[in-house]
């Protein structure tokens, strides 16, 4: 089931988010987030969806402004993450589909995903879901002393 996130989802979303931070290059940050920080993020005015299986939150997706200013108001950047046991089961595709519908209803015409160059799974996920690679910033990220390119994936809604 996909639904709007609530503050009560923050502990599970934080667990998923912090696993990604600590164990992957899906994000370049190494600073984990507290449950309170996550609660603030997922209940902010920007939409956040969670996926549940058997009553347990197993993934989230949210979008937020790509850049500030009215010239970018029609473009949103997004973030998505799933628990390791949920990957490959179609949950990410469902989350992204509903997030795209919400963004479109909110007047967004483009959705941007920022993907690490060594995250082949995420690159394939984006391509499979209608995103195109539109930019690459060489060595824009650094994690675990490894320089990483940042790839911008774009979907017109």
PDB file of C-alpha atoms in Angstrom:
ATOM      1  CA  UNK A   1       0.000   0.000   0.000  1.00  0.00           C
ATOM      2  CA  UNK A   2       1.227   3.491  -0.884  1.00  0.00           C
ATOM      3  CA  UNK A   3       0.077   6.396   1.293  1.00  0.00           C
ATOM      4  CA  UNK A   4       1.033   9.857   2.519  1.00  0.00           C
ATOM      5  CA  UNK A   5       3.744   9.767   5.193  1.00  0.00           C
ATOM      6  CA  UNK A   6       2.988  10.854   8.749  1.00  0.00           C
ATOM      7  CA  UNK A   7       5.228  11.700  11.700  1.00  0.00           C
ATOM      8  CA  UNK A   8       4.552   8.189  13.036  1.00  0.00           C
ATOM      9  CA  UNK A   9       6.467   6.810  10.021  1.00  0.00           C
ATOM     10  CA  UNK A  10       9.650   8.694  10.938  1.00  0.00           C
ATOM     11  CA  UNK A  11      11.381   5.851  12.848  1.00  0.00           C
ATOM     12  CA  UNK A  12      11.078   3.396   9.939  1.00  0.00           C
ATOM     13  CA  UNK A  13      11.908   6.016   7.303  1.00  0.00           C
ATOM     14  CA  UNK A  14      14.948   7.050   9.375  1.00  0.00           C
ATOM     15  CA  UNK A  15      16.045   3.417   9.561  1.00  0.00           C
ATOM     16  CA  UNK A  16      15.819   3.050   5.773  1.00  0.00           C
ATOM     17  CA  UNK A  17      17.462   6.420   5.158  1.00  0.00           C
ATOM     18  CA  UNK A  18      20.308   5.795   7.607  1.00  0.00           C
ATOM     19  CA  UNK A  19      20.990   2.352   6.143  1.00  0.00           C
ATOM     20  CA  UNK A  20      21.370   3.977   2.720  1.00  0.00           C
ATOM     21  CA  UNK A  21      23.639   6.696   4.158  1.00  0.00           C
ATOM     22  CA  UNK A  22      25.872   4.225   6.008  1.00  0.00           C
ATOM     23  CA  UNK A  23      26.092   1.482   3.386  1.00  0.00           C
ATOM     24  CA  UNK A  24      25.721   2.903  -0.115  1.00  0.00           C
ATOM     25  CA  UNK A  25      26.783   5.697  -2.427  1.00  0.00           C
ATOM     26  CA  UNK A  26      23.159   6.477  -3.295  1.00  0.00           C
ATOM     27  CA  UNK A  27      23.763   9.653  -1.285  1.00  0.00           C
ATOM     28  CA  UNK A  28      27.118  11.304  -0.801  1.00  0.00           C
ATOM     29  CA  UNK A  29      26.432  12.303   2.789  1.00  0.00           C
ATOM     30  CA  UNK A  30      27.878  10.304   5.669  1.00  0.00           C
ATOM     31  CA  UNK A  31      25.844  12.060   8.364  1.00  0.00           C
ATOM     32  CA  UNK A  32      22.892  10.020   9.588  1.00  0.00           C
ATOM     33  CA  UNK A  33      19.597  11.656  10.517  1.00  0.00           C
ATOM     34  CA  UNK A  34      17.694  11.580  13.763  1.00  0.00           C
ATOM     35  CA  UNK A  35      14.077  10.478  13.921  1.00  0.00           C
ATOM     36  CA  UNK A  36      13.122  14.100  14.696  1.00  0.00           C
ATOM     37  CA  UNK A  37      14.954  15.369  11.600  1.00  0.00           C
ATOM     38  CA  UNK A  38      13.224  12.780   9.445  1.00  0.00           C
ATOM     39  CA  UNK A  39       9.828  13.590  10.978  1.00  0.00           C
ATOM     40  CA  UNK A  40      10.319  17.234  10.020  1.00  0.00           C
ATOM     41  CA  UNK A  41      11.292  16.294   6.458  1.00  0.00           C
ATOM     42  CA  UNK A  42       8.461  13.859   5.798  1.00  0.00           C
ATOM     43  CA  UNK A  43       5.774  16.138   7.240  1.00  0.00           C
ATOM     44  CA  UNK A  44       7.000  19.294   5.477  1.00  0.00           C
ATOM     45  CA  UNK A  45       4.830  20.905   2.808  1.00  0.00           C
ATOM     46  CA  UNK A  46       6.625  18.875   0.124  1.00  0.00           C
ATOM     47  CA  UNK A  47       4.859  15.556  -0.472  1.00  0.00           C
ATOM     48  CA  UNK A  48       6.282  12.362   0.960  1.00  0.00           C
ATOM     49  CA  UNK A  49       4.858   8.917   0.308  1.00  0.00           C
ATOM     50  CA  UNK A  50       5.589   5.674   2.097  1.00  0.00           C
ATOM     51  CA  UNK A  51       5.093   2.095   0.972  1.00  0.00           C
ATOM     52  CA  UNK A  52       3.840  -0.498   3.433  1.00  0.00           C
ATOM     53  CA  UNK A  53       3.886  -4.262   3.245  1.00  0.00           C
ATOM     54  CA  UNK A  54       2.014  -6.119   5.972  1.00  0.00           C
ATOM     55  CA  UNK A  55       1.775  -2.902   8.002  1.00  0.00           C
ATOM     56  CA  UNK A  56       5.519  -2.193   7.933  1.00  0.00           C
ATOM     57  CA  UNK A  57       6.980   0.826   6.146  1.00  0.00           C
ATOM     58  CA  UNK A  58       9.447  -0.496   3.571  1.00  0.00           C
ATOM     59  CA  UNK A  59      10.150   2.545   1.413  1.00  0.00           C
ATOM     60  CA  UNK A  60       9.594   6.226   0.889  1.00  0.00           C
ATOM     61  CA  UNK A  61       9.657   8.802  -1.892  1.00  0.00           C
ATOM     62  CA  UNK A  62       9.433  12.566  -1.711  1.00  0.00           C
ATOM     63  CA  UNK A  63       9.935  15.543  -3.957  1.00  0.00           C
ATOM     64  CA  UNK A  64      11.183  19.016  -3.172  1.00  0.00           C
ATOM     65  CA  UNK A  65      12.229  22.169  -5.055  1.00  0.00           C
ATOM     66  CA  UNK A  66      15.019  21.588  -7.570  1.00  0.00           C
ATOM     67  CA  UNK A  67      16.319  25.141  -7.165  1.00  0.00           C
ATOM     68  CA  UNK A  68      14.963  28.294  -5.543  1.00  0.00           C
ATOM     69  CA  UNK A  69      13.133  31.027  -7.401  1.00  0.00           C
ATOM     70  CA  UNK A  70      10.060  31.212  -9.603  1.00  0.00           C
ATOM     71  CA  UNK A  71      11.945  30.208 -12.746  1.00  0.00           C
ATOM     72  CA  UNK A  72      12.343  26.691 -11.335  1.00  0.00           C
ATOM     73  CA  UNK A  73       8.900  26.333  -9.736  1.00  0.00           C
ATOM     74  CA  UNK A  74       7.804  23.776 -12.354  1.00  0.00           C
ATOM     75  CA  UNK A  75      10.785  21.449 -11.675  1.00  0.00           C
ATOM     76  CA  UNK A  76      11.166  19.160  -8.667  1.00  0.00           C
ATOM     77  CA  UNK A  77      13.994  16.938  -7.499  1.00  0.00           C
ATOM     78  CA  UNK A  78      13.087  13.723  -5.793  1.00  0.00           C
ATOM     79  CA  UNK A  79      14.458  11.086  -3.478  1.00  0.00           C
ATOM     80  CA  UNK A  80      13.424   7.454  -3.129  1.00  0.00           C
ATOM     81  CA  UNK A  81      14.718   4.611  -0.984  1.00  0.00           C
ATOM     82  CA  UNK A  82      13.582   1.115  -0.090  1.00  0.00           C
ATOM     83  CA  UNK A  83      14.532  -1.361   2.569  1.00  0.00           C
ATOM     84  CA  UNK A  84      17.005  -3.901   1.194  1.00  0.00           C
ATOM     85  CA  UNK A  85      14.463  -6.730   1.442  1.00  0.00           C
ATOM     86  CA  UNK A  86      11.941  -4.784  -0.659  1.00  0.00           C
ATOM     87  CA  UNK A  87      14.145  -3.997  -3.646  1.00  0.00           C
ATOM     88  CA  UNK A  88      13.289  -5.711  -6.914  1.00  0.00           C
ATOM     89  CA  UNK A  89       9.636  -6.300  -5.986  1.00  0.00           C
ATOM     90  CA  UNK A  90       8.041  -3.388  -7.890  1.00  0.00           C
ATOM     91  CA  UNK A  91       7.522  -1.226  -4.811  1.00  0.00           C
ATOM     92  CA  UNK A  92       9.889   1.489  -6.048  1.00  0.00           C
ATOM     93  CA  UNK A  93       8.074   1.641  -9.369  1.00  0.00           C
ATOM     94  CA  UNK A  94       4.732   2.049  -7.555  1.00  0.00           C
ATOM     95  CA  UNK A  95       6.111   4.769  -5.273  1.00  0.00           C
ATOM     96  CA  UNK A  96       7.624   6.661  -8.199  1.00  0.00           C
ATOM     97  CA  UNK A  97       4.466   6.380 -10.292  1.00  0.00           C
ATOM     98  CA  UNK A  98       2.314   7.855  -7.535  1.00  0.00           C
ATOM     99  CA  UNK A  99       4.906  10.531  -6.777  1.00  0.00           C
ATOM    100  CA  UNK A 100       4.913  11.540 -10.466  1.00  0.00           C
ATOM    101  CA  UNK A 101       1.108  11.766 -10.394  1.00  0.00           C
ATOM    102  CA  UNK A 102       1.282  14.013  -7.310  1.00  0.00           C
ATOM    103  CA  UNK A 103       3.963  16.215  -8.850  1.00  0.00           C
ATOM    104  CA  UNK A 104       1.957  16.568 -12.063  1.00  0.00           C
ATOM    105  CA  UNK A 105      -1.173  17.507 -10.079  1.00  0.00           C
ATOM    106  CA  UNK A 106       0.970  20.062  -8.217  1.00  0.00           C
ATOM    107  CA  UNK A 107       1.900  21.739 -11.516  1.00  0.00           C
ATOM    108  CA  UNK A 108       5.334  20.193 -11.911  1.00  0.00           C
ATOM    109  CA  UNK A 109       6.373  19.422 -15.474  1.00  0.00           C
ATOM    110  CA  UNK A 110       9.743  17.814 -14.785  1.00  0.00           C
ATOM    111  CA  UNK A 111      11.171  15.519 -12.131  1.00  0.00           C
ATOM    112  CA  UNK A 112      14.926  15.274 -11.554  1.00  0.00           C
ATOM    113  CA  UNK A 113      16.810  12.410  -9.952  1.00  0.00           C
ATOM    114  CA  UNK A 114      20.440  12.905  -8.911  1.00  0.00           C
ATOM    115  CA  UNK A 115      22.207   9.536  -9.119  1.00  0.00           C
ATOM    116  CA  UNK A 116      25.702   8.393  -8.194  1.00  0.00           C
ATOM    117  CA  UNK A 117      27.655   7.168 -11.209  1.00  0.00           C
ATOM    118  CA  UNK A 118      28.446   3.849  -9.545  1.00  0.00           C
ATOM    119  CA  UNK A 119      24.807   3.097  -8.703  1.00  0.00           C
ATOM    120  CA  UNK A 120      23.993   0.963 -11.749  1.00  0.00           C
ATOM    121  CA  UNK A 121      20.757  -0.287 -10.185  1.00  0.00           C
ATOM    122  CA  UNK A 122      19.435   3.260  -9.752  1.00  0.00           C
ATOM    123  CA  UNK A 123      20.504   4.288 -13.248  1.00  0.00           C
ATOM    124  CA  UNK A 124      18.654   1.303 -14.734  1.00  0.00           C
ATOM    125  CA  UNK A 125      15.619   2.008 -12.498  1.00  0.00           C
ATOM    126  CA  UNK A 126      15.427   5.564 -13.809  1.00  0.00           C
ATOM    127  CA  UNK A 127      15.788   4.534 -17.449  1.00  0.00           C
ATOM    128  CA  UNK A 128      13.134   1.836 -17.036  1.00  0.00           C
ATOM    129  CA  UNK A 129      10.784   4.437 -15.549  1.00  0.00           C
ATOM    130  CA  UNK A 130      11.099   6.959 -18.368  1.00  0.00           C
ATOM    131  CA  UNK A 131      13.993   9.128 -17.183  1.00  0.00           C
ATOM    132  CA  UNK A 132      16.795  10.247 -19.498  1.00  0.00           C
ATOM    133  CA  UNK A 133      20.346  11.125 -18.542  1.00  0.00           C
ATOM    134  CA  UNK A 134      20.691  14.880 -19.115  1.00  0.00           C
ATOM    135  CA  UNK A 135      23.872  15.804 -17.278  1.00  0.00           C
ATOM    136  CA  UNK A 136      26.960  14.503 -15.569  1.00  0.00           C
ATOM    137  CA  UNK A 137      29.119  16.351 -13.037  1.00  0.00           C
ATOM    138  CA  UNK A 138      32.499  14.583 -12.896  1.00  0.00           C
ATOM    139  CA  UNK A 139      33.864  14.011  -9.382  1.00  0.00           C
ATOM    140  CA  UNK A 140      31.076  16.132  -7.861  1.00  0.00           C
ATOM    141  CA  UNK A 141      30.717  13.776  -4.912  1.00  0.00           C
ATOM    142  CA  UNK A 142      33.105  12.171  -2.489  1.00  0.00           C
ATOM    143  CA  UNK A 143      32.281   9.247  -0.249  1.00  0.00           C
ATOM    144  CA  UNK A 144      34.677   6.979   1.603  1.00  0.00           C
ATOM    145  CA  UNK A 145      37.549   8.879  -0.068  1.00  0.00           C
ATOM    146  CA  UNK A 146      36.242   7.878  -3.506  1.00  0.00           C
ATOM    147  CA  UNK A 147      35.385  10.593  -6.055  1.00  0.00           C
ATOM    148  CA  UNK A 148      32.016   9.982  -7.715  1.00  0.00           C
ATOM    149  CA  UNK A 149      30.245  11.557 -10.657  1.00  0.00           C
ATOM    150  CA  UNK A 150      26.742  12.910 -10.116  1.00  0.00           C
ATOM    151  CA  UNK A 151      24.343  12.044 -12.930  1.00  0.00           C
ATOM    152  CA  UNK A 152      21.156  14.026 -13.458  1.00  0.00           C
ATOM    153  CA  UNK A 153      18.212  11.979 -14.700  1.00  0.00           C
ATOM    154  CA  UNK A 154      15.141  13.869 -15.945  1.00  0.00           C
ATOM    155  CA  UNK A 155      11.564  12.864 -16.638  1.00  0.00           C
ATOM    156  CA  UNK A 156       9.070  15.132 -18.330  1.00  0.00           C
ATOM    157  CA  UNK A 157       5.729  14.671 -16.614  1.00  0.00           C
TER     158      UNK A 157
END
